[in-house]
Amino acid sequence: MANTATLEVNGEKHEFPLVKGTENEVGIDIKNLRSATNGVVTIDPGYKNTGSCESAITFLDGEKGILRYRGYSIEELAEKAEFLEVAYLLIFGELPTQEQLDKFHKDIKAQSVVDEDVRKIIDAFPKSAHPMGVLASLTSALTAFNPSSVNVNSEEDMYKAIVKILGKFPVLVAWTLRKKQGLPLDYGDNSLGYVENVLKMMFKQPNCEYELDPIVVNALDKLLILHADHEQNCSTSTVRIVGSSHAGLFASLSAGISALWGPLHGGANQAVLEMLEGIKADGGDTKKYMAKAKDKDDPFRLMGFGHRVYKNFDPRAKIIKKSADDVLGNLGVEDPILDIAKGLEKEALEDSYFVDRKLYPNVDFYSGIIYRAMNIPTDMFTVMFALGRLPGWIAQWREMRLNQEPIGRPRQIYTGETHRPFKAIDKRS
Ligand code: ACO
């Protein structure tokens, strides 16, 4: 294969080097495009064809349905690893030894207290506030309580910031839920594992012990692993671009949480469940909603279907679908919503509209059903996604800073008015 690509602009030919990844992906390096062509830029709305960076964290092949963190397949990690091991792997590049994992967990636990004044901020939010808005605000507020900036040239400084956020974030997640439910803002129990502690912090009632259900613990651990990273998606790109201005880690993460909130991204898990509930309330007629999804004059989309990158199947959806069956079976939950979901999936997989457009169920199609079985309120689903995605965002932010990437600053093609004289107010119509 040639090592360059040739581009002809205004009759002049220009050569650009090709960049090849370890999985043989090829990119055209256009770093010098503007200088070589006297200001010509590329236009790529939604960055469908644009690689924003070189990254060694996550590989995915949308055609083949492959997802790997640092070379390990998502299927193997979901089956054999724990969430904290996966977090370590994503952030530092290798699976931890037992000793490294124990130290990592100990250091995270040592940081699992948040400033008492954070309670005052939570108190100021109305109970009706969306948990994602609250979580983004609280994460941003952590910057105020931990103002020292991270020296990215110091591995020690970087490590401290990482364990700090991994320790405090689950507390913010739990308090976001507890505030909504009118429960006291308690801490968890540092003698427990990371995921067990998250559950206890979220659900412990003030007047009784909280009993951990291994089925729920295992299911949540798996869900968090499946969500832990997904290369340059909307929220991750947001974290990298905010961080590229040398804004701090917590501020960058807060921006990522806001990006994740949208229903076309992480907010889809909430949107899926609301859609399924709507279909149920409307008599369970899946065919009617299939027709709406296909109707170009109807804004309705089948939430949880389709993916920017996966055009064959989402490997996470396969794992999660099985997990949903196991969890509901083991917990003895019979959920008519699951039947509606299965019905919709079957119809869509046989329908030429969805088949031709390569629209398959994505990770969020089934995750909400599991969260529901765990008694997690619908508007907390995306918060759970954020908890899972946290290590991925951290890993991507760290990589971006260590690679000394330049500030993210895209160009545009201006399509507005050309120069015109100022019009006095009495002359305007
Ligand atoms: N229901 C109905 N039609 C759809 C759907 C859907 N869920 N998704 C895409 N289409 C159609 C589009 O209307 C378009 O049709 P056309 O070619 O006739 O105009 C075609 O499929 C391509 O869709 P695009 O929106 O161009 O695809 P894009 O890659 O930009 O969007 C996205 C991907 C945002 C995920 C989209 O499929 C969608 O909106 N899905 C529903 C929301 C969702 O589940 N989001 C979660 C994604 S996973 C995650 O972020 C964790």
Coordinates of C-alpha atoms and ligand atoms in Angstrom, one line a residue:
M1 CA 0.0 0.0 0.0
A2 CA 1.2 3.5 -0.8
N3 CA 2.3 5.6 2.1
T4 CA 0.7 8.8 0.9
A5 CA -2.6 10.1 -0.4
T6 CA -2.7 12.6 -3.2
L7 CA -5.2 15.5 -3.1
E8 CA -5.8 17.8 -6.0
V9 CA -7.0 21.3 -5.1
N10 CA -7.4 24.0 -7.7
G11 CA -5.3 22.0 -10.2
E12 CA -2.4 21.5 -7.8
K13 CA -1.5 18.1 -6.4
H14 CA -0.5 17.7 -2.7
E15 CA 0.8 14.6 -1.0
F16 CA -0.3 13.7 2.5
P17 CA 1.3 10.9 4.6
L18 CA -0.9 7.9 5.7
V19 CA -1.0 6.9 9.4
K20 CA -1.5 3.2 10.1
G21 CA -2.7 1.8 13.4
T22 CA -1.8 -1.5 15.0
E23 CA -5.1 -2.9 13.7
N24 CA -4.4 -1.7 10.2
E25 CA -6.8 1.3 10.3
V26 CA -5.5 4.0 7.9
G27 CA -5.8 7.7 8.3
I28 CA -4.7 10.5 6.1
D29 CA -2.5 12.9 8.1
I30 CA -3.7 16.4 7.0
K31 CA -1.9 18.4 9.7
N32 CA -0.3 20.4 6.9
L33 CA -3.4 20.8 4.7
R34 CA -4.0 24.4 5.4
S35 CA -0.4 25.5 5.0
A36 CA 0.0 23.4 1.8
T37 CA -3.2 24.6 0.2
N38 CA -3.4 28.2 1.3
G39 CA -6.1 27.8 3.8
V40 CA -8.3 24.9 2.5
V41 CA -9.9 22.9 5.3
T42 CA -12.0 19.7 5.5
I43 CA -15.7 19.8 6.3
D44 CA -17.0 16.8 8.3
P45 CA -20.1 17.5 10.4
G46 CA -20.4 15.2 13.3
Y47 CA -16.8 14.1 12.6
K48 CA -18.0 11.0 10.9
N49 CA -14.8 10.7 8.9
T50 CA -12.4 12.5 11.2
G51 CA -9.9 10.9 13.6
S52 CA -9.2 13.4 16.3
C53 CA -6.2 11.6 17.8
E54 CA -4.0 8.5 17.9
S55 CA -5.0 6.5 21.0
A56 CA -3.8 3.2 22.5
I57 CA -6.7 2.7 24.9
T58 CA -9.7 1.1 23.1
F59 CA -10.1 -0.6 19.8
L60 CA -13.5 -1.1 18.1
D61 CA -14.4 -2.5 14.8
G62 CA -18.0 -1.5 14.0
E63 CA -18.3 -3.8 11.0
K64 CA -17.1 -6.9 12.9
G65 CA -18.7 -5.9 16.3
I66 CA -15.3 -6.0 18.1
L67 CA -14.6 -4.0 21.3
R68 CA -11.3 -4.3 23.1
Y69 CA -9.8 -2.4 26.0
R70 CA -6.0 -2.3 25.8
G71 CA -6.2 -5.4 23.6
Y72 CA -8.5 -7.5 25.8
S73 CA -11.9 -8.4 24.4
I74 CA -14.9 -7.0 26.1
E75 CA -16.4 -10.5 26.3
E76 CA -13.5 -11.8 28.3
L77 CA -13.2 -8.8 30.6
A78 CA -17.0 -8.8 31.3
E79 CA -16.7 -12.5 32.3
K80 CA -13.4 -12.6 34.1
A81 CA -12.5 -9.2 35.5
E82 CA -13.8 -6.8 38.1
F83 CA -14.7 -3.2 37.4
L84 CA -11.8 -1.8 39.4
E85 CA -9.3 -4.1 37.5
V86 CA -10.7 -2.8 34.3
A87 CA -10.5 0.8 35.5
Y88 CA -6.8 0.2 36.3
L89 CA -6.2 -1.5 32.9
L90 CA -7.8 1.4 31.0
I91 CA -6.0 4.1 32.9
F92 CA -2.5 2.6 33.2
G93 CA -2.4 0.2 30.3
E94 CA -1.9 -3.1 31.9
L95 CA -4.0 -5.4 34.1
P96 CA -2.9 -4.9 37.7
T97 CA -1.2 -7.5 39.8
Q98 CA -3.0 -8.3 43.1
E99 CA -0.6 -6.0 44.9
Q100 CA -1.2 -3.2 42.5
L101 CA -5.0 -3.7 42.7
D102 CA -5.0 -3.7 46.5
K103 CA -3.0 -0.5 46.6
F104 CA -5.2 1.1 44.0
H105 CA -8.3 0.2 46.0
K106 CA -6.8 1.3 49.3
D107 CA -5.8 4.7 47.8
I108 CA -9.3 5.2 46.3
K109 CA -10.9 4.3 49.7
A110 CA -8.6 6.8 51.4
Q111 CA -10.2 9.5 49.2
S112 CA -13.8 8.5 49.6
V113 CA -14.9 11.4 51.8
V114 CA -16.2 14.6 50.3
D115 CA -16.1 18.0 52.0
E116 CA -19.1 18.4 54.3
D117 CA -19.9 21.7 52.6
V118 CA -20.9 19.7 49.4
R119 CA -24.0 18.8 51.4
K120 CA -25.0 22.4 51.3
I121 CA -24.8 22.5 47.5
I122 CA -26.9 19.4 47.3
D123 CA -29.5 20.9 49.7
A124 CA -29.8 23.9 47.3
F125 CA -31.1 21.7 44.5
P126 CA -34.8 21.0 44.2
K127 CA -35.7 17.3 44.5
S128 CA -37.1 17.6 41.0
A129 CA -33.7 18.4 39.5
H130 CA -32.4 15.9 36.9
P131 CA -29.7 13.7 38.6
M132 CA -27.3 14.3 35.6
G133 CA -27.5 18.1 36.1
V134 CA -26.8 17.6 39.8
L135 CA -23.9 15.2 39.1
A136 CA -22.3 17.5 36.5
S137 CA -22.6 20.4 39.0
L138 CA -21.2 18.5 41.9
T139 CA -18.3 17.1 39.9
S140 CA -17.5 20.7 38.8
A141 CA -17.8 21.8 42.4
L142 CA -15.1 19.3 43.5
T143 CA -12.7 21.6 41.7
A144 CA -13.5 24.3 44.2
F145 CA -12.9 22.0 47.1
N146 CA -9.7 20.6 45.6
P147 CA -8.3 23.6 43.9
S148 CA -4.6 22.5 43.4
S149 CA -4.0 22.0 39.7
V150 CA -2.5 18.7 38.6
N151 CA 1.1 18.8 37.4
V152 CA 0.8 16.4 34.5
N153 CA 4.5 16.0 34.4
S154 CA 4.3 14.3 37.7
E155 CA 3.0 10.7 37.7
E156 CA 2.4 11.1 41.4
D157 CA 0.3 14.2 41.0
M158 CA -1.7 12.5 38.2
Y159 CA -2.2 9.4 40.3
K160 CA -3.4 11.4 43.3
A161 CA -6.0 13.2 41.1
I162 CA -7.2 9.9 39.6
V163 CA -7.7 8.1 43.0
K164 CA -9.4 11.2 44.3
I165 CA -12.1 11.3 41.7
L166 CA -12.5 7.5 41.7
G167 CA -13.0 7.8 45.5
K168 CA -15.4 10.7 45.6
F169 CA -17.5 10.2 42.5
P170 CA -19.5 7.2 43.8
V171 CA -20.3 9.3 46.9
L172 CA -21.7 12.0 44.6
V173 CA -23.6 9.4 42.6
A174 CA -25.2 8.0 45.8
W175 CA -26.0 11.4 47.3
T176 CA -27.6 12.5 44.0
L177 CA -30.0 9.6 44.4
R178 CA -30.5 9.9 48.1
K179 CA -31.3 13.6 47.9
K180 CA -34.0 12.8 45.4
Q181 CA -35.4 10.1 47.7
G182 CA -35.2 12.3 50.8
L183 CA -32.7 9.9 52.5
P184 CA -29.8 11.0 54.7
L185 CA -26.5 11.6 52.9
D186 CA -24.5 8.8 54.4
Y187 CA -21.1 7.3 53.5
G188 CA -20.7 3.7 52.6
D189 CA -18.5 1.1 54.1
N190 CA -14.8 1.0 53.1
S191 CA -14.6 -2.7 54.1
L192 CA -16.6 -3.5 51.0
G193 CA -15.6 -3.8 47.4
Y194 CA -15.9 -0.8 45.1
V195 CA -19.2 -1.9 43.5
E196 CA -20.7 -3.3 46.7
N197 CA -20.0 0.0 48.4
V198 CA -21.7 1.9 45.6
L199 CA -24.8 -0.2 46.1
K200 CA -24.8 0.2 49.9
M201 CA -24.2 4.0 49.6
M202 CA -27.2 4.3 47.2
F203 CA -29.7 2.0 48.9
K204 CA -29.0 1.7 52.6
Q205 CA -32.1 2.7 54.6
P206 CA -31.5 4.6 57.8
N207 CA -33.4 2.1 60.0
C208 CA -32.0 -1.2 58.8
E209 CA -28.9 -3.0 57.5
Y210 CA -28.4 -3.2 53.8
E211 CA -28.0 -6.8 52.5
L212 CA -26.0 -7.1 49.4
D213 CA -27.4 -9.4 46.7
P214 CA -24.6 -11.1 44.8
I215 CA -26.7 -11.2 41.6
V216 CA -27.2 -7.5 41.7
V217 CA -23.5 -6.9 42.6
N218 CA -22.4 -9.1 39.7
A219 CA -24.8 -7.5 37.2
L220 CA -23.8 -3.9 38.2
D221 CA -20.1 -4.9 38.0
K222 CA -20.6 -6.2 34.5
L223 CA -22.7 -3.2 33.4
L224 CA -20.0 -0.8 34.6
I225 CA -17.3 -2.8 32.7
L226 CA -19.3 -2.7 29.5
H227 CA -19.7 1.1 29.8
A228 CA -16.1 1.8 30.9
D229 CA -14.8 3.1 27.6
H230 CA -15.8 3.5 24.0
E231 CA -13.0 5.4 22.3
Q232 CA -13.7 8.9 20.8
N233 CA -17.5 9.1 21.4
C234 CA -19.3 12.4 22.1
S235 CA -18.6 12.6 25.9
T236 CA -15.1 11.3 25.7
S237 CA -14.2 13.7 22.9
T238 CA -15.7 16.4 25.1
V239 CA -13.5 15.4 28.0
R240 CA -10.4 15.5 25.7
I241 CA -11.3 18.8 24.1
V242 CA -12.0 20.5 27.4
G243 CA -8.9 19.0 28.9
S244 CA -6.9 20.2 25.8
S245 CA -7.3 23.8 27.1
H246 CA -5.5 22.5 30.2
A247 CA -8.7 22.8 32.2
G248 CA -8.4 20.4 35.2
L249 CA -9.5 16.8 35.4
F250 CA -12.7 17.4 37.4
A251 CA -13.8 20.3 35.1
S252 CA -13.2 18.1 32.0
L253 CA -15.2 15.2 33.6
S254 CA -18.0 17.6 34.4
A255 CA -18.2 18.6 30.8
G256 CA -18.2 14.9 29.8
I257 CA -21.1 14.2 32.1
S258 CA -23.1 17.0 30.4
A259 CA -22.3 15.5 27.0
L260 CA -23.3 12.0 28.1
W261 CA -26.7 13.3 29.3
G262 CA -28.2 13.8 25.8
P263 CA -30.7 11.2 24.6
L264 CA -28.7 10.5 21.5
H265 CA -25.8 9.4 23.7
G266 CA -25.9 8.1 27.3
G267 CA -29.3 9.5 27.9
A268 CA -30.6 6.9 25.6
N269 CA -30.9 4.4 28.4
Q270 CA -33.5 6.6 30.2
A271 CA -35.2 7.3 26.8
V272 CA -35.4 3.6 26.0
L273 CA -37.2 2.8 29.2
E274 CA -39.6 5.8 28.9
M275 CA -40.3 4.7 25.3
L276 CA -41.0 1.1 26.4
E277 CA -43.3 2.3 29.2
G278 CA -45.1 4.6 26.7
I279 CA -45.7 1.7 24.4
K280 CA -47.0 -0.4 27.3
A281 CA -49.3 2.4 28.4
D282 CA -50.5 2.7 24.8
G283 CA -51.6 -1.0 24.8
G284 CA -48.3 -2.6 23.8
D285 CA -48.8 -2.3 20.1
T286 CA -45.1 -2.6 18.9
K287 CA -46.1 -2.5 15.2
K288 CA -47.6 1.0 15.6
Y289 CA -44.3 2.2 17.0
M290 CA -42.2 0.4 14.4
A291 CA -44.3 2.3 11.8
K292 CA -43.7 5.6 13.6
A293 CA -39.9 5.0 13.7
K294 CA -39.9 4.4 9.9
D295 CA -42.1 7.4 9.1
K296 CA -39.9 10.3 7.9
D297 CA -42.6 12.8 8.9
D298 CA -42.6 11.6 12.5
P299 CA -39.7 12.6 14.8
F300 CA -40.1 9.4 16.8
R301 CA -36.9 7.2 16.7
L302 CA -36.6 3.7 18.1
M303 CA -34.4 4.6 21.1
G304 CA -31.7 2.0 21.8
F305 CA -31.4 1.3 18.1
G306 CA -28.6 2.3 15.8
H307 CA -25.0 3.4 16.5
R308 CA -22.6 5.7 14.9
V309 CA -19.9 3.1 14.7
Y310 CA -21.5 -0.4 15.1
K311 CA -23.1 -1.2 11.8
N312 CA -23.4 -4.9 12.4
F313 CA -24.0 -5.5 16.1
D314 CA -23.0 -3.9 19.3
P315 CA -21.0 -6.6 21.2
R316 CA -22.0 -5.0 24.5
A317 CA -25.7 -5.4 23.7
K318 CA -25.2 -9.2 23.2
I319 CA -23.6 -9.5 26.6
I320 CA -26.2 -7.3 28.3
K321 CA -29.2 -9.0 26.7
K322 CA -28.0 -12.3 28.3
S323 CA -27.3 -10.5 31.5
A324 CA -30.9 -9.0 31.5
D325 CA -32.4 -12.5 31.1
D326 CA -30.2 -13.9 33.9
V327 CA -30.8 -11.1 36.3
L328 CA -34.5 -11.0 35.9
G329 CA -34.7 -14.8 36.0
N330 CA -32.5 -15.0 39.2
L331 CA -34.3 -12.1 40.9
G332 CA -37.7 -13.6 39.9
V333 CA -38.8 -10.4 38.2
E334 CA -41.4 -10.7 35.5
D335 CA -41.3 -7.5 33.6
P336 CA -43.8 -6.9 30.7
I337 CA -41.4 -4.2 29.6
L338 CA -38.8 -6.9 28.7
D339 CA -41.4 -8.7 26.6
I340 CA -42.1 -5.4 24.7
A341 CA -38.4 -4.9 24.2
K342 CA -37.9 -8.4 22.9
G343 CA -40.9 -8.0 20.5
L344 CA -39.5 -4.7 19.2
E345 CA -36.1 -6.2 18.7
K346 CA -37.5 -9.2 16.8
E347 CA -39.6 -7.0 14.5
A348 CA -36.7 -4.5 13.8
L349 CA -34.2 -7.3 13.0
E350 CA -36.6 -8.6 10.4
D351 CA -37.6 -5.2 9.0
S352 CA -35.9 -4.0 5.8
Y353 CA -35.9 -0.3 7.1
F354 CA -33.7 -1.3 10.0
V355 CA -31.7 -4.1 8.2
D356 CA -30.9 -1.8 5.2
R357 CA -29.7 1.0 7.5
K358 CA -27.8 -1.5 9.7
L359 CA -29.7 -0.4 12.8
Y360 CA -29.2 -2.9 15.6
P361 CA -29.9 -2.8 19.4
N362 CA -27.2 -0.9 21.2
V363 CA -25.9 -1.2 24.7
D364 CA -28.6 1.0 26.1
F365 CA -31.5 -1.1 24.7
Y366 CA -31.2 -3.6 27.6
S367 CA -29.3 -1.8 30.3
G368 CA -32.3 0.1 31.5
I369 CA -34.2 -3.1 32.1
I370 CA -31.5 -4.4 34.4
Y371 CA -31.3 -1.1 36.2
R372 CA -35.0 -1.2 36.7
A373 CA -34.8 -4.7 38.2
M374 CA -32.2 -3.3 40.6
N375 CA -34.8 -0.6 41.7
I376 CA -32.7 2.2 40.3
P377 CA -35.0 5.0 39.2
T378 CA -35.2 5.7 35.5
D379 CA -33.7 9.2 35.7
M380 CA -30.6 7.7 37.5
F381 CA -29.8 5.4 34.6
T382 CA -27.5 7.8 32.8
V383 CA -25.8 8.5 36.2
M384 CA -25.0 4.8 36.4
F385 CA -23.6 5.0 32.9
A386 CA -21.4 8.0 34.0
L387 CA -20.1 5.9 36.9
G388 CA -19.1 3.2 34.5
R389 CA -17.6 5.6 32.0
L390 CA -15.5 7.4 34.6
P391 CA -12.3 5.3 34.2
G392 CA -12.5 5.7 30.4
W393 CA -12.8 9.4 30.6
I394 CA -9.9 9.5 33.0
A395 CA -7.8 7.3 30.8
Q396 CA -8.5 9.4 27.7
W397 CA -7.8 12.7 29.6
R398 CA -4.5 11.3 30.9
E399 CA -3.4 10.0 27.5
M400 CA -4.3 13.4 25.9
R401 CA -2.2 15.3 28.5
L402 CA 0.7 12.9 28.4
N403 CA 0.8 13.0 24.5
Q404 CA 0.8 16.9 24.8
E405 CA -2.0 17.2 22.3
P406 CA -2.6 20.8 21.1
I407 CA -5.7 22.6 22.1
G408 CA -8.8 21.4 20.2
R409 CA -9.9 24.1 17.9
P410 CA -11.8 23.1 14.7
R411 CA -12.1 25.4 11.7
Q412 CA -15.3 26.3 9.8
I413 CA -16.5 27.4 6.4
Y414 CA -18.3 30.7 7.0
T415 CA -21.7 31.0 5.3
G416 CA -23.0 34.3 6.8
E417 CA -23.3 37.8 5.4
T418 CA -20.3 39.3 3.8
H419 CA -19.1 42.7 4.9
R420 CA -21.8 45.4 5.1
P421 CA -22.1 48.9 6.6
F422 CA -23.6 49.4 10.1
K423 CA -27.3 50.5 9.9
A424 CA -28.5 53.1 12.4
I425 CA -31.4 52.0 14.6
D426 CA -34.0 54.3 12.9
K427 CA -33.0 52.9 9.5
R428 CA -33.8 49.2 10.4
S429 CA -37.0 47.6 9.3
Ligands
ACO1 N1 -34.9 4.8 14.7 C1 -35.3 5.0 13.5 N2 -34.5 5.4 12.5 C2 -33.2 5.5 12.7 C3 -32.7 5.3 14.1 C4 -33.6 4.9 15.1 N3 -33.2 4.7 16.3 N4 -31.3 5.5 14.1 C5 -31.0 5.9 12.8 N5 -32.1 5.9 12.0 C6 -32.2 6.2 10.6 C7 -32.0 7.7 10.3 O1 -33.3 8.3 10.2 C8 -31.3 7.7 9.0 O2 -32.3 7.3 8.0 P1 -32.1 7.9 6.5 O3 -30.8 7.4 6.0 O4 -33.3 7.4 5.8 O5 -32.1 9.4 6.6 C9 -30.3 6.5 9.1 O6 -31.0 5.6 10.0 C10 -29.0 6.9 9.6 O7 -29.1 7.6 10.8 P2 -28.2 8.7 11.4 O8 -28.9 9.5 12.4 O9 -27.6 9.5 10.2 O10 -27.0 7.9 12.0 P3 -25.9 8.5 13.0 O11 -24.8 7.6 13.0 O12 -25.7 9.9 12.8 O13 -26.7 8.3 14.5 C11 -27.5 7.4 16.5 C12 -26.5 7.3 15.4 C13 -27.5 8.9 17.1 C14 -27.1 6.5 17.7 C15 -28.9 7.1 16.0 O14 -28.9 5.8 15.5 C16 -30.0 7.3 17.0 O15 -30.5 8.4 17.2 N6 -30.4 6.2 17.8 C17 -31.3 6.3 18.8 C18 -30.7 6.9 20.1 C19 -29.8 5.9 20.8 O16 -30.1 4.8 21.0 N7 -28.6 6.4 21.2 C20 -27.6 5.6 21.9 C21 -26.4 5.4 21.1 S1 -25.3 4.3 22.1 C22 -24.5 5.3 23.1 O17 -24.3 6.5 22.9 C23 -24.1 4.7 24.4

